[in-house]
Amino acid sequence: MTMVFSSSAFCKRETVIKIGINAPLTGDIPKVGEGTKYAAQMWLSDIEKAGGLEVGGQKYKVELVIEDNESKAESAVKANTKMISQDDVLAIVGPQSSKQAVPAGEVANKYKTVMISPWSTNPDTTMDRPFVFRGCFLDPFQGPVVANFITDEFGFTKAAVLYDVASDYPKGLAEVFKDAWENKHGAGSIVAFESFTTKDTDFSSQLTKIIQSGAQVLFTPQYYNEVPLIVKQAQELGWKGPVVGSDSWGSAETVELCGEACYGQFFSSHYAAAGAKGATKDFIDRYNEKYGYIPDDVAALTWDALRLAQQAIQDAGKLTGRIDKDRQAVRDALAKITNFAGITGNMTFTEEGDPVKCAVIVKINDKGEYEFYKSVCP
Amino acid sequence: MESFTDLIPFFIQNFINALQRGSFYAVISIGYSMVYGVLMLFNFAHGDIFMVGTYIGFGIATLFLSLFAGILPGPVIFVGTVVVTMFLASWIGVFVEVAGYRPLRQAPRASAAITGLMIGIIFETGILILLGAKRLSFPPLIESVSYNVGGVYFTNIKVMIIIISLLLMLALHTFIQKTKWGMAMRAMSYDFLAVPLMGVSINIMAPLTFAIGAGLAAVAGILYGQAYPILDPYMGVLIGWKAFVAAILGGRGSIKGAALAGYLLGFIEIFVATIFPSTLRDLIAYSIILLILTFRPRGFFGMEHSTKLRL
């Protein structure tokens, strides 16, 4: 493996810190990729303004290596392999969704490079992988949060689930929710557990079954390209109850595509933009000014993940110039971080590299904004 | 399901759902069948022509809405969009024939089939580069109104999709049965080699067939945009495959077979998901179709032409 730390006898030794970004710039969820890229660029411009990243009293130049994973698992693996072996990145931020983060995490761990997935909530991403971390809570936490919220808020006992069986994240979360709900309300309280396959656009037969089943609420942990279709088709087929979602709804585009059909619906998320304060508000205002829209949870989490990486690099004390040694030092520093004040909440890492943090229930208000409704802590 | 009386609206509801689903398969698979009838090849770019047609429809609809919103009523804008989009998309069909398939007319059929796949990829990535990966939302041209008749829910959009699809197929049927062009097309599908000797120019018939197929796909695209308003450069792939299955099931080259099989496919998909767990939908639905083809390998209306079969 060659070093970027291109030391030569003739010129002054210069070390460049490279941070890899593994993002879905094209494919099913390009808005997620865009938020990732913008947040990363904003972070980089802060570093550049400060004249570089200071580690152990010395300032280093920082570069971003942004790779498009096309929202595909195999491309995410390829991107990580390339960034680790060819670009010699010190740490990787991304991939965002579990479908890519789970297989990509395997590569990062194998090559002993720190990877922080800002948005992946599937437990497998970090499980038994000392080099893989994340910036968000887990599905086994999120599922019960949603189940408890629906029970407390509406007092319902019969729920239906509609999810994509061919995607890790919705499938995993749908199953966790089902278990949590049935623990609360007894076996059979999930009256319909219906699925479809990625790229389907017609959910009429599943929704007809769900409506017929007598469910009081529909839980659908889908992404913003499916949520509008599901919500609208359900309403057209006579669904009157609420549709509740998960953090995958948090994209800036969900409401843009869904329109008024989504007003008044709830979902669990990592942060709520409307009514934010302090550092979170600063981030939102700066992002909005620069890119012209309110950042979604992906952008906020990416920001936090990059700042975590930054702190870990700084905590490592010094950079030796030997990439494998430095990667190990960054990993050890990251695992020790406690009470990190992120804009999506305070974080302390568990053994597995998962942060302990609170979830937010967001209500889409009648202006189409994501409004803070409730905070649920572990 | 509590009782038998609940089953009837449930059944009718699914029946309407299946009619809508089947309409898309039917209209798109006709494009496959027509091209096969005339040129003896399956145009695998057809699903992507449908996608491009939807994007053209999106562009025209957005343009018309920006010019005439509030001046003209929605249905007038809708009809205008359909007409203009059909016209533009048919040129896409002509382009595909002239640039993609014509140079390969004497080449082995496998080359032509691969060309279709490549044209599809060019369209997908072309749209991706031109418009970016951002999802577009097809503007609603006709305001959706929901009706509830005895527990069966449907919208005016659903009714419109079903009726327009049927009208399109009826118009095509009339064209093929009653006009000289139609007669030439029928003759060509009957004997691909002899008909050009009778003075029917294949250089006119082939692009015409492609144009009609693309025009139909574009109208299907606009209707699709009204029913499922999220646009995606890869939206044509899956529906293209399924429409291709319908074209085979109906009998290669048979237009009424394609239409019928399209509806059948819609019904099988919807009712399999209704009766069985939806996770098993495609597995069971396509096993049923495989089973039908085992017993009717030529499809419903497939003709016996073993000697001319080139793909």
XYZ file of C-alpha atoms in Angstrom:
689
model
C 0.000 0.000 0.000
C 1.384 3.375 -0.919
C 1.201 6.346 1.355
C -0.273 9.729 0.572
C 2.214 10.968 3.039
C 4.577 11.392 0.167
C 7.758 12.052 1.987
C 10.747 12.688 -0.147
C 14.240 13.621 0.712
C 14.077 16.759 -1.379
C 11.000 18.604 -0.188
C 9.322 19.347 3.079
C 7.188 16.537 4.336
C 3.514 17.355 3.946
C 0.701 15.263 5.323
C -2.808 15.558 3.915
C -5.704 14.198 5.885
C -8.178 12.564 3.521
C -11.722 11.887 4.591
C -13.781 9.564 2.403
C -17.460 10.231 1.765
C -19.506 7.269 0.528
C -22.800 8.759 -0.627
C -25.793 7.821 -2.850
C -25.446 10.699 -5.313
C -27.516 8.822 -7.913
C -29.909 5.878 -7.672
C -33.041 5.541 -5.580
C -32.379 8.236 -2.999
C -30.265 10.987 -4.603
C -31.537 13.646 -2.189
C -29.821 11.758 0.610
C -26.582 11.872 -1.359
C -26.983 15.574 -1.978
C -27.493 16.324 1.732
C -24.418 14.251 2.562
C -22.279 16.072 0.036
C -23.447 19.555 1.019
C -22.958 18.942 4.739
C -19.466 17.578 4.046
C -18.549 20.566 1.912
C -19.772 22.941 4.587
C -17.638 21.123 7.139
C -14.622 21.290 4.856
C -15.019 25.013 4.281
C -14.968 25.505 8.071
C -11.735 23.554 8.290
C -10.230 25.500 5.420
C -11.223 28.788 7.029
C -9.332 27.702 10.124
C -6.287 27.017 7.980
C -6.511 23.263 8.306
C -7.114 20.685 10.986
C -4.959 21.055 14.058
C -3.609 17.799 15.428
C -1.011 17.824 18.178
C -0.117 21.467 17.579
C 0.388 21.065 13.859
C -2.041 22.112 11.116
C -2.867 19.621 8.399
C -4.592 20.164 5.080
C -7.854 18.241 4.719
C -9.282 16.771 1.528
C -12.612 15.084 0.869
C -12.811 12.051 -1.393
C -16.445 11.814 -2.454
C -17.558 8.554 -4.071
C -21.013 7.830 -5.497
C -22.403 4.482 -4.343
C -25.417 4.757 -6.690
C -27.565 3.657 -3.763
C -26.349 0.108 -4.457
C -24.727 -2.302 -2.028
C -22.064 -3.515 -4.454
C -21.074 0.017 -5.475
C -20.784 1.045 -1.822
C -18.392 -1.835 -1.233
C -16.402 -0.874 -4.298
C -16.265 2.778 -3.219
C -14.973 1.859 0.250
C -12.356 -0.482 -1.169
C -11.160 2.195 -3.555
C -11.011 4.930 -0.926
C -9.169 2.709 1.524
C -6.674 1.095 -0.809
C -6.114 3.738 -3.481
C -6.936 7.082 -1.904
C -5.602 6.231 1.554
C -8.349 7.956 3.457
C -7.912 8.277 7.190
C -11.608 7.752 7.913
C -14.829 7.245 5.980
C -18.182 8.914 6.556
C -21.110 7.015 5.049
C -22.772 5.084 3.492
C -26.089 6.391 4.676
C -28.673 3.648 4.323
C -28.254 0.231 5.889
C -28.529 -1.521 2.552
C -25.145 -0.047 1.646
C -23.696 0.492 5.133
C -23.947 -3.145 6.224
C -21.815 -4.592 3.395
C -19.541 -1.522 3.188
C -18.843 -1.743 6.938
C -17.426 -5.215 6.385
C -14.803 -3.791 4.043
C -13.894 -0.901 6.335
C -13.491 -3.232 9.288
C -11.445 -5.724 7.312
C -8.987 -3.039 6.266
C -9.009 -1.473 9.733
C -10.282 1.918 8.663
C -12.731 3.949 10.727
C -16.146 4.193 9.126
C -18.942 6.278 10.597
C -22.342 5.754 9.026
C -24.397 8.802 9.940
C -27.824 7.368 9.131
C -27.777 3.555 9.122
C -30.014 2.216 11.883
C -29.632 -1.528 11.246
C -27.738 -3.272 14.104
C -25.644 -5.349 11.679
C -23.758 -2.270 10.478
C -21.626 -2.048 13.619
C -22.102 -5.523 15.108
C -18.719 -7.149 15.878
C -16.928 -4.510 13.861
C -14.585 -2.479 16.067
C -13.832 -0.025 13.264
C -17.420 0.792 12.371
C -19.436 3.468 14.166
C -22.646 5.302 13.522
C -24.197 8.679 14.229
C -27.755 7.617 14.940
C -29.860 5.345 17.110
C -30.746 1.754 16.168
C -33.856 0.113 14.796
C -34.310 -2.048 17.920
C -34.630 1.290 19.708
C -36.657 3.052 17.022
C -39.256 0.285 16.564
C -40.430 0.289 20.204
C -40.307 4.108 20.250
C -42.816 4.257 17.402
C -44.956 1.484 18.895
C -45.066 3.274 22.255
C -45.771 6.612 20.661
C -48.755 5.295 18.667
C -50.157 3.554 21.725
C -49.796 6.617 23.968
C -50.890 9.163 21.409
C -53.906 7.445 19.842
C -54.667 4.526 22.145
C -54.830 2.138 19.197
C -54.468 -1.627 19.562
C -54.559 -2.817 15.934
C -51.799 -1.849 13.543
C -50.833 -2.668 9.970
C -47.362 -2.591 8.405
C -46.408 -2.093 4.753
C -42.723 -2.458 3.851
C -40.237 -3.293 1.127
C -39.165 -6.888 1.616
C -36.122 -6.472 -0.647
C -34.370 -3.744 1.368
C -32.526 -4.281 4.679
C -33.696 -1.172 6.436
C -37.483 -1.294 5.944
C -37.560 -5.045 6.416
C -35.553 -4.950 9.631
C -37.508 -2.091 11.100
C -40.876 -3.570 10.093
C -39.990 -6.750 11.982
C -38.740 -4.885 15.048
C -41.916 -2.805 15.098
C -44.059 -5.928 14.766
C -42.340 -7.550 17.761
C -42.588 -4.410 19.858
C -46.262 -3.930 19.013
C -47.187 -7.549 19.692
C -45.333 -7.455 22.998
C -47.545 -4.571 23.987
C -50.888 -5.639 22.555
C -50.619 -9.387 22.282
C -50.223 -11.828 19.418
C -52.342 -10.985 16.393
C -52.457 -7.265 17.143
C -50.561 -6.660 13.901
C -53.606 -7.297 11.745
C -51.834 -6.945 8.408
C -48.127 -7.342 7.638
C -47.843 -6.639 3.945
C -44.819 -6.237 1.723
C -43.797 -5.225 -1.767
C -40.544 -5.203 -3.748
C -38.219 -2.300 -4.565
C -39.416 -0.382 -7.676
C -43.077 -1.322 -7.188
C -45.349 1.661 -7.562
C -48.737 0.055 -7.129
C -49.667 -0.915 -3.607
C -53.412 -1.175 -4.161
C -53.844 -4.857 -3.364
C -51.757 -4.626 -0.183
C -53.542 -1.453 0.909
C -56.961 -2.925 0.173
C -56.047 -5.855 2.429
C -54.792 -3.503 5.120
C -57.990 -1.456 5.064
C -60.095 -4.607 5.118
C -58.122 -5.915 8.119
C -59.562 -3.284 10.420
C -56.185 -1.732 11.254
C -56.324 1.610 13.053
C -52.894 2.827 12.048
C -50.502 2.097 9.197
C -46.761 1.993 9.880
C -44.556 2.225 6.804
C -40.768 2.568 7.206
C -40.151 3.550 3.567
C -38.049 6.166 1.805
C -39.254 9.441 0.331
C -39.678 8.010 -3.167
C -42.314 5.546 -1.931
C -43.972 7.404 0.938
C -45.965 9.780 -1.318
C -47.296 6.888 -3.407
C -48.252 4.843 -0.346
C -49.949 7.686 1.512
C -51.880 8.920 -1.519
C -52.978 5.479 -2.673
C -54.090 4.575 0.842
C -56.232 7.690 1.069
C -57.715 7.094 -2.371
C -58.675 3.587 -1.303
C -60.547 4.936 1.693
C -57.930 4.817 4.449
C -58.931 7.286 7.169
C -56.403 6.571 9.920
C -52.937 8.011 10.452
C -49.880 6.787 8.552
C -46.784 6.730 10.752
C -43.245 6.513 9.435
C -39.665 6.210 10.578
C -36.500 8.276 10.150
C -36.363 7.414 6.450
C -39.231 9.900 6.009
C -37.042 12.756 7.175
C -35.784 13.747 3.722
C -36.359 17.290 2.545
C -38.153 15.862 -0.480
C -40.843 13.776 1.220
C -43.274 16.646 1.624
C -42.278 18.235 -1.660
C -43.362 15.060 -3.493
C -46.223 14.080 -1.215
C -47.935 17.438 -0.767
C -50.946 17.846 1.467
C -51.569 14.106 1.659
C -48.727 13.894 4.184
C -49.774 16.833 6.351
C -50.566 15.793 9.900
C -48.633 12.519 9.707
C -45.963 11.540 12.251
C -42.575 9.892 12.020
C -39.673 9.134 14.317
C -36.461 10.918 13.505
C -33.100 12.186 14.671
C -33.854 15.866 14.775
C -36.585 18.358 13.928
C -35.679 21.447 11.952
C -38.673 23.612 12.873
C -38.103 25.211 16.275
C -34.457 24.133 16.605
C -32.119 26.093 18.914
C -28.427 26.721 19.471
C -25.834 24.965 17.344
C -28.555 23.048 15.537
C -30.191 26.295 14.485
C -26.851 27.747 13.372
C -26.275 24.712 11.199
C -29.771 24.898 9.698
C -29.480 28.613 8.974
C -26.077 28.308 7.347
C -27.126 25.334 5.250
C -30.353 26.996 4.209
C -28.525 30.176 3.231
C -25.964 28.289 1.187
C -28.119 25.647 -0.536
C -31.596 27.135 -0.393
C -33.511 24.569 1.635
C -33.861 23.310 5.191
C -31.367 20.459 5.756
C -32.865 17.076 6.511
C -31.734 14.604 9.171
C -29.167 13.060 6.822
C -27.354 16.370 6.439
C -27.447 17.022 10.191
C -26.199 13.534 11.017
C -23.461 13.755 8.389
C -22.359 17.011 9.970
C -22.205 15.313 13.366
C -20.371 12.302 11.947
C -17.736 14.544 10.383
C -17.294 16.474 13.591
C -16.963 13.192 15.460
C -14.280 12.124 13.008
C -12.596 15.484 13.450
C -12.603 15.172 17.228
C -11.280 11.615 17.061
C -8.437 12.700 14.788
C -7.593 15.538 17.154
C -7.867 13.295 20.201
C -5.469 10.857 18.572
C -2.795 13.356 19.580
C -0.522 13.225 16.595
C -0.308 11.823 13.092
C 2.669 9.589 12.447
C 2.289 9.534 8.682
C 1.933 5.775 8.723
C -1.661 5.338 7.597
C -2.389 2.011 9.328
C -1.068 3.287 12.625
C -3.015 6.535 12.333
C -6.211 4.702 11.454
C -5.841 2.598 14.590
C -5.197 5.705 16.710
C -8.304 7.438 15.308
C -10.424 4.380 16.018
C -9.222 4.180 19.615
C -9.854 7.882 20.156
C -13.349 7.651 18.639
C -14.353 4.729 20.846
C -13.459 6.812 23.929
C -15.604 9.828 23.090
C -18.238 10.504 25.728
C -20.934 13.144 25.858
C -20.204 14.511 22.432
C -22.471 17.507 21.860
C -23.827 16.896 18.399
C -26.492 18.976 16.713
C -28.684 15.867 16.701
C -28.186 15.302 20.423
C -25.550 14.216 22.895
C -23.711 11.010 22.147
C -21.704 8.463 24.062
C -20.589 5.313 22.305
C -21.373 1.790 23.427
C -19.054 -1.170 22.995
C -20.502 -1.787 19.557
C -19.871 1.753 18.341
C -23.495 2.812 18.629
C -24.348 6.127 20.236
C -26.797 6.313 23.101
C -29.090 9.207 22.164
C -32.723 10.316 22.074
C -35.262 10.011 19.279
C -37.595 12.756 18.181
C -41.179 12.333 17.043
C -41.793 14.761 14.216
C -45.181 15.957 13.047
C -45.556 17.220 9.499
C -47.553 20.368 10.200
C -50.098 21.988 7.924
C -47.417 24.121 6.296
C -45.488 20.990 5.385
C -42.730 21.674 7.918
C -41.138 19.073 10.172
C -42.234 20.147 13.619
C -40.820 18.846 16.877
C -43.599 16.960 18.635
C -42.026 14.846 21.335
C -38.658 13.599 22.478
C -38.206 9.972 23.468
C -35.053 8.936 25.317
C -33.770 5.431 25.964
C -63.183 -10.362 6.617
C -66.242 -10.733 8.756
C -68.845 -12.088 6.439
C -69.679 -12.936 2.893
C -71.316 -9.560 2.237
C -68.007 -7.868 3.036
C -66.339 -10.000 0.436
C -68.235 -8.524 -2.469
C -67.012 -4.903 -2.161
C -63.566 -6.308 -1.330
C -63.643 -8.304 -4.547
C -64.898 -5.383 -6.631
C -62.258 -3.132 -5.095
C -59.527 -5.523 -6.159
C -61.160 -5.941 -9.539
C -60.880 -2.199 -10.157
C -57.299 -2.153 -8.842
C -56.450 -4.961 -11.252
C -58.096 -3.179 -14.185
C -55.903 -0.136 -13.596
C -52.738 -2.212 -13.220
C -53.619 -4.322 -16.244
C -54.324 -1.264 -18.392
C -50.686 -0.187 -18.159
C -49.383 -3.646 -18.965
C -51.806 -3.961 -21.872
C -51.052 -0.630 -23.524
C -47.288 -1.062 -23.156
C -47.179 -4.693 -24.246
C -49.023 -3.766 -27.448
C -45.898 -1.841 -28.444
C -43.815 -4.981 -28.047
C -46.258 -7.068 -30.022
C -46.665 -4.630 -32.910
C -42.933 -4.358 -33.490
C -42.618 -8.106 -33.275
C -45.426 -8.536 -35.772
C -43.753 -6.356 -38.369
C -40.047 -6.907 -37.788
C -39.916 -10.219 -35.944
C -37.889 -8.745 -33.143
C -38.629 -7.667 -29.623
C -37.712 -4.066 -29.044
C -36.189 -4.273 -25.579
C -35.863 -0.510 -25.443
C -39.644 -0.251 -25.269
C -39.811 0.043 -21.473
C -37.365 2.930 -21.668
C -39.297 4.550 -24.501
C -42.216 4.479 -22.058
C -39.968 6.192 -19.499
C -38.810 8.854 -21.981
C -42.446 9.360 -23.000
C -43.358 9.966 -19.370
C -40.595 12.558 -19.042
C -41.691 14.265 -22.264
C -45.245 14.257 -20.917
C -43.944 15.775 -17.698
C -42.157 18.523 -19.651
C -45.175 19.308 -21.820
C -47.567 19.235 -18.864
C -45.327 21.582 -16.870
C -45.007 23.905 -19.856
C -48.750 23.969 -20.489
C -49.495 24.504 -16.821
C -47.113 27.449 -16.685
C -48.715 28.960 -19.797
C -52.380 28.148 -19.395
C -53.036 27.383 -15.725
C -56.183 29.213 -14.734
C -56.951 30.067 -18.362
C -57.820 26.625 -19.637
C -59.539 23.930 -17.568
C -57.509 20.905 -16.464
C -59.047 18.384 -18.861
C -58.202 20.620 -21.849
C -54.578 20.854 -20.693
C -54.616 17.106 -20.222
C -55.814 16.439 -23.764
C -53.304 18.951 -25.141
C -50.504 17.254 -23.209
C -51.517 13.843 -24.499
C -51.643 14.978 -28.121
C -48.327 16.859 -28.107
C -46.545 14.170 -26.102
C -47.830 11.425 -28.382
C -46.521 13.329 -31.381
C -43.070 13.971 -29.878
C -42.687 10.492 -28.431
C -43.551 8.849 -31.740
C -40.449 10.527 -33.174
C -38.436 8.876 -30.438
C -39.804 5.581 -31.726
C -38.843 6.507 -35.294
C -35.386 7.516 -34.118
C -34.872 4.188 -32.350
C -35.826 2.306 -35.489
C -33.755 4.372 -37.893
C -30.656 4.753 -35.728
C -30.743 1.522 -33.783
C -32.435 -1.241 -35.683
C -32.295 -0.318 -39.366
C -28.506 -0.762 -39.731
C -28.918 -4.201 -38.186
C -31.794 -5.423 -40.282
C -29.638 -8.038 -41.985
C -27.623 -8.811 -38.853
C -28.310 -11.772 -36.597
C -31.368 -11.172 -34.398
C -29.329 -11.439 -31.225
C -27.417 -8.288 -32.240
C -30.685 -6.422 -32.635
C -31.950 -7.605 -29.263
C -28.738 -6.471 -27.566
C -29.002 -3.148 -29.371
C -32.404 -2.682 -27.752
C -30.930 -3.203 -24.314
C -28.179 -0.704 -25.060
C -30.586 1.923 -26.351
C -32.462 1.461 -23.091
C -29.327 2.135 -21.056
C -28.536 5.176 -23.194
C -31.998 6.590 -22.515
C -31.751 5.927 -18.775
C -28.340 7.475 -18.320
C -29.180 10.246 -20.795
C -32.177 11.313 -18.696
C -30.059 10.959 -15.562
C -27.380 13.301 -16.931
C -29.864 15.716 -18.485
C -32.185 16.108 -15.513
C -30.147 14.810 -12.591
C -31.085 12.087 -10.188
C -33.671 14.216 -8.385
C -37.147 12.694 -8.311
C -39.773 14.636 -10.212
C -43.402 14.717 -9.307
C -45.833 14.577 -12.239
C -48.246 17.511 -11.894
C -51.872 16.454 -11.417
C -53.614 17.671 -14.577
C -57.052 16.550 -13.543
C -58.113 17.055 -9.976
C -58.496 13.727 -8.258
C -61.946 13.102 -6.835
C -62.599 10.075 -4.645
C -65.866 8.160 -4.803
C -67.199 5.623 -2.380
C -69.889 3.361 -3.763
C -70.997 0.744 -1.277
C -67.581 0.428 0.320
C -65.707 0.398 -2.971
C -63.338 3.324 -3.342
C -62.191 4.645 -6.665
C -61.052 7.960 -8.114
C -61.964 9.659 -11.352
C -58.297 9.155 -12.367
C -58.684 5.397 -12.082
C -61.826 5.412 -14.212
C -60.146 7.691 -16.731
C -57.095 5.415 -17.011
C -59.230 2.367 -17.648
C -61.454 4.110 -20.214
C -58.638 5.845 -22.102
C -56.664 2.604 -22.295
C -59.653 0.772 -23.710
C -60.301 3.578 -26.207
C -56.665 3.552 -27.327
C -56.782 -0.155 -27.934
C -60.058 0.162 -29.793
C -58.602 2.918 -31.984
C -55.545 0.825 -32.735
C -57.707 -2.179 -33.548
C -59.750 -0.082 -35.984
C -56.586 1.304 -37.548
C -55.165 -2.143 -38.106
C -58.358 -3.704 -39.346
C -59.800 -0.872 -41.456
C -56.959 1.097 -43.020
C -54.521 0.349 -45.809
C -51.583 0.893 -43.452
C -53.129 -1.525 -41.062
C -53.593 -4.059 -43.797
C -49.926 -3.727 -44.744
C -48.978 -4.305 -41.117
C -51.130 -7.376 -40.872
C -49.702 -8.690 -44.106
C -46.194 -8.123 -42.884
C -46.787 -10.030 -39.706
C -48.186 -12.810 -41.843
C -45.210 -13.048 -44.135
C -42.241 -10.874 -43.445
C -40.321 -11.787 -46.593
C -42.968 -11.787 -49.307
C -44.804 -8.579 -48.443
C -41.955 -6.191 -49.362
C -42.016 -7.829 -52.806
C -45.614 -6.627 -53.183
C -44.537 -3.000 -53.019
C -44.976 -2.392 -49.311
C -41.954 -0.466 -48.169
C -40.466 -1.811 -44.993
C -38.640 1.495 -44.559
C -42.027 3.126 -44.055
C -43.804 0.354 -42.225
C -41.084 -0.213 -39.628
C -40.800 3.395 -38.420
C -44.587 3.739 -38.505
C -44.917 0.709 -36.243
C -42.304 2.051 -33.869
C -44.004 5.471 -33.876
C -47.383 4.017 -32.951
C -45.861 1.845 -30.239
C -43.940 4.773 -28.766
C -46.972 7.057 -28.964
C -49.068 4.535 -27.054
C -46.321 4.084 -24.484
C -46.149 7.855 -24.006
C -49.880 8.113 -23.342
C -49.528 5.238 -20.915
C -46.701 7.282 -19.360
C -48.907 10.325 -18.825
C -51.629 8.165 -17.304
C -48.998 6.467 -15.179
C -47.838 9.888 -14.035
C -51.372 10.676 -12.909
C -51.713 7.415 -10.988
C -48.173 7.084 -9.602
C -46.764 10.607 -9.791
C -43.081 9.947 -8.979
C -40.749 9.951 -11.994
C -37.521 7.980 -12.039
C -35.087 7.328 -14.935
C -35.325 3.589 -14.257
C -39.108 3.449 -14.010
C -39.411 1.773 -17.408
C -37.317 -1.268 -16.614
C -39.623 -3.318 -14.436
C -42.840 -2.406 -16.224
C -41.035 -3.073 -19.527
C -40.146 -6.591 -18.452
C -43.661 -7.276 -17.315
C -45.155 -5.907 -20.512
C -42.726 -8.115 -22.420
C -44.003 -11.107 -20.435
C -47.527 -10.063 -21.412
C -46.532 -9.862 -25.084
C -45.179 -13.412 -24.936
C -48.183 -14.650 -22.998
C -50.557 -13.099 -25.514
C -48.724 -14.713 -28.416
C -45.857 -12.961 -30.195
C -47.142 -10.452 -32.659
C -50.752 -10.694 -31.590
C -52.071 -7.305 -30.557
C -55.311 -8.499 -29.065
C -53.327 -11.227 -27.304
C -50.995 -8.623 -25.814
C -53.921 -6.543 -24.575
C -55.662 -9.541 -23.072
C -52.492 -10.876 -21.477
C -51.706 -7.430 -20.075
C -55.001 -7.415 -18.223
C -54.538 -11.011 -17.158
C -51.135 -10.131 -15.718
C -52.665 -7.250 -13.762
C -55.370 -9.540 -12.397
C -52.957 -12.298 -11.457
C -50.630 -9.877 -9.643
C -53.404 -8.178 -7.710
C -55.350 -11.292 -6.783
C -52.300 -13.345 -5.851
C -51.303 -10.567 -3.433
C -54.860 -10.560 -2.103
C -55.097 -14.281 -1.466
C -51.507 -15.141 -0.513
C -49.006 -13.225 1.640
C -47.841 -10.278 -0.466
C -44.196 -11.310 -0.026
C -44.905 -14.266 -2.296
C -46.725 -12.187 -4.900
C -44.243 -12.224 -7.762
C -43.109 -15.765 -7.048
C -46.625 -17.153 -7.312
C -47.829 -14.777 -10.037
C -44.983 -15.565 -12.388
C -45.103 -19.282 -11.601
C -48.719 -19.214 -12.772
C -47.644 -17.523 -15.988
C -44.853 -20.029 -16.463
C -47.413 -22.775 -16.000
C -49.711 -21.255 -18.623
C -46.808 -21.014 -21.054
C -45.917 -24.644 -20.389
C -49.283 -25.632 -21.740
C -49.564 -22.904 -24.349
C -45.965 -22.221 -25.390
C -47.065 -19.924 -28.186
C -49.246 -17.861 -25.898
C -52.945 -17.207 -26.380
C -53.019 -16.143 -30.010
C -49.536 -17.067 -31.163
C -49.277 -18.167 -34.754
C -47.488 -21.195 -36.002
C -44.419 -19.854 -37.745
C -41.558 -22.025 -36.784
C -39.661 -21.365 -39.997
C -39.732 -17.588 -39.699
C -39.003 -17.467 -36.005
C -35.905 -15.382 -35.687
C -35.616 -14.753 -31.983
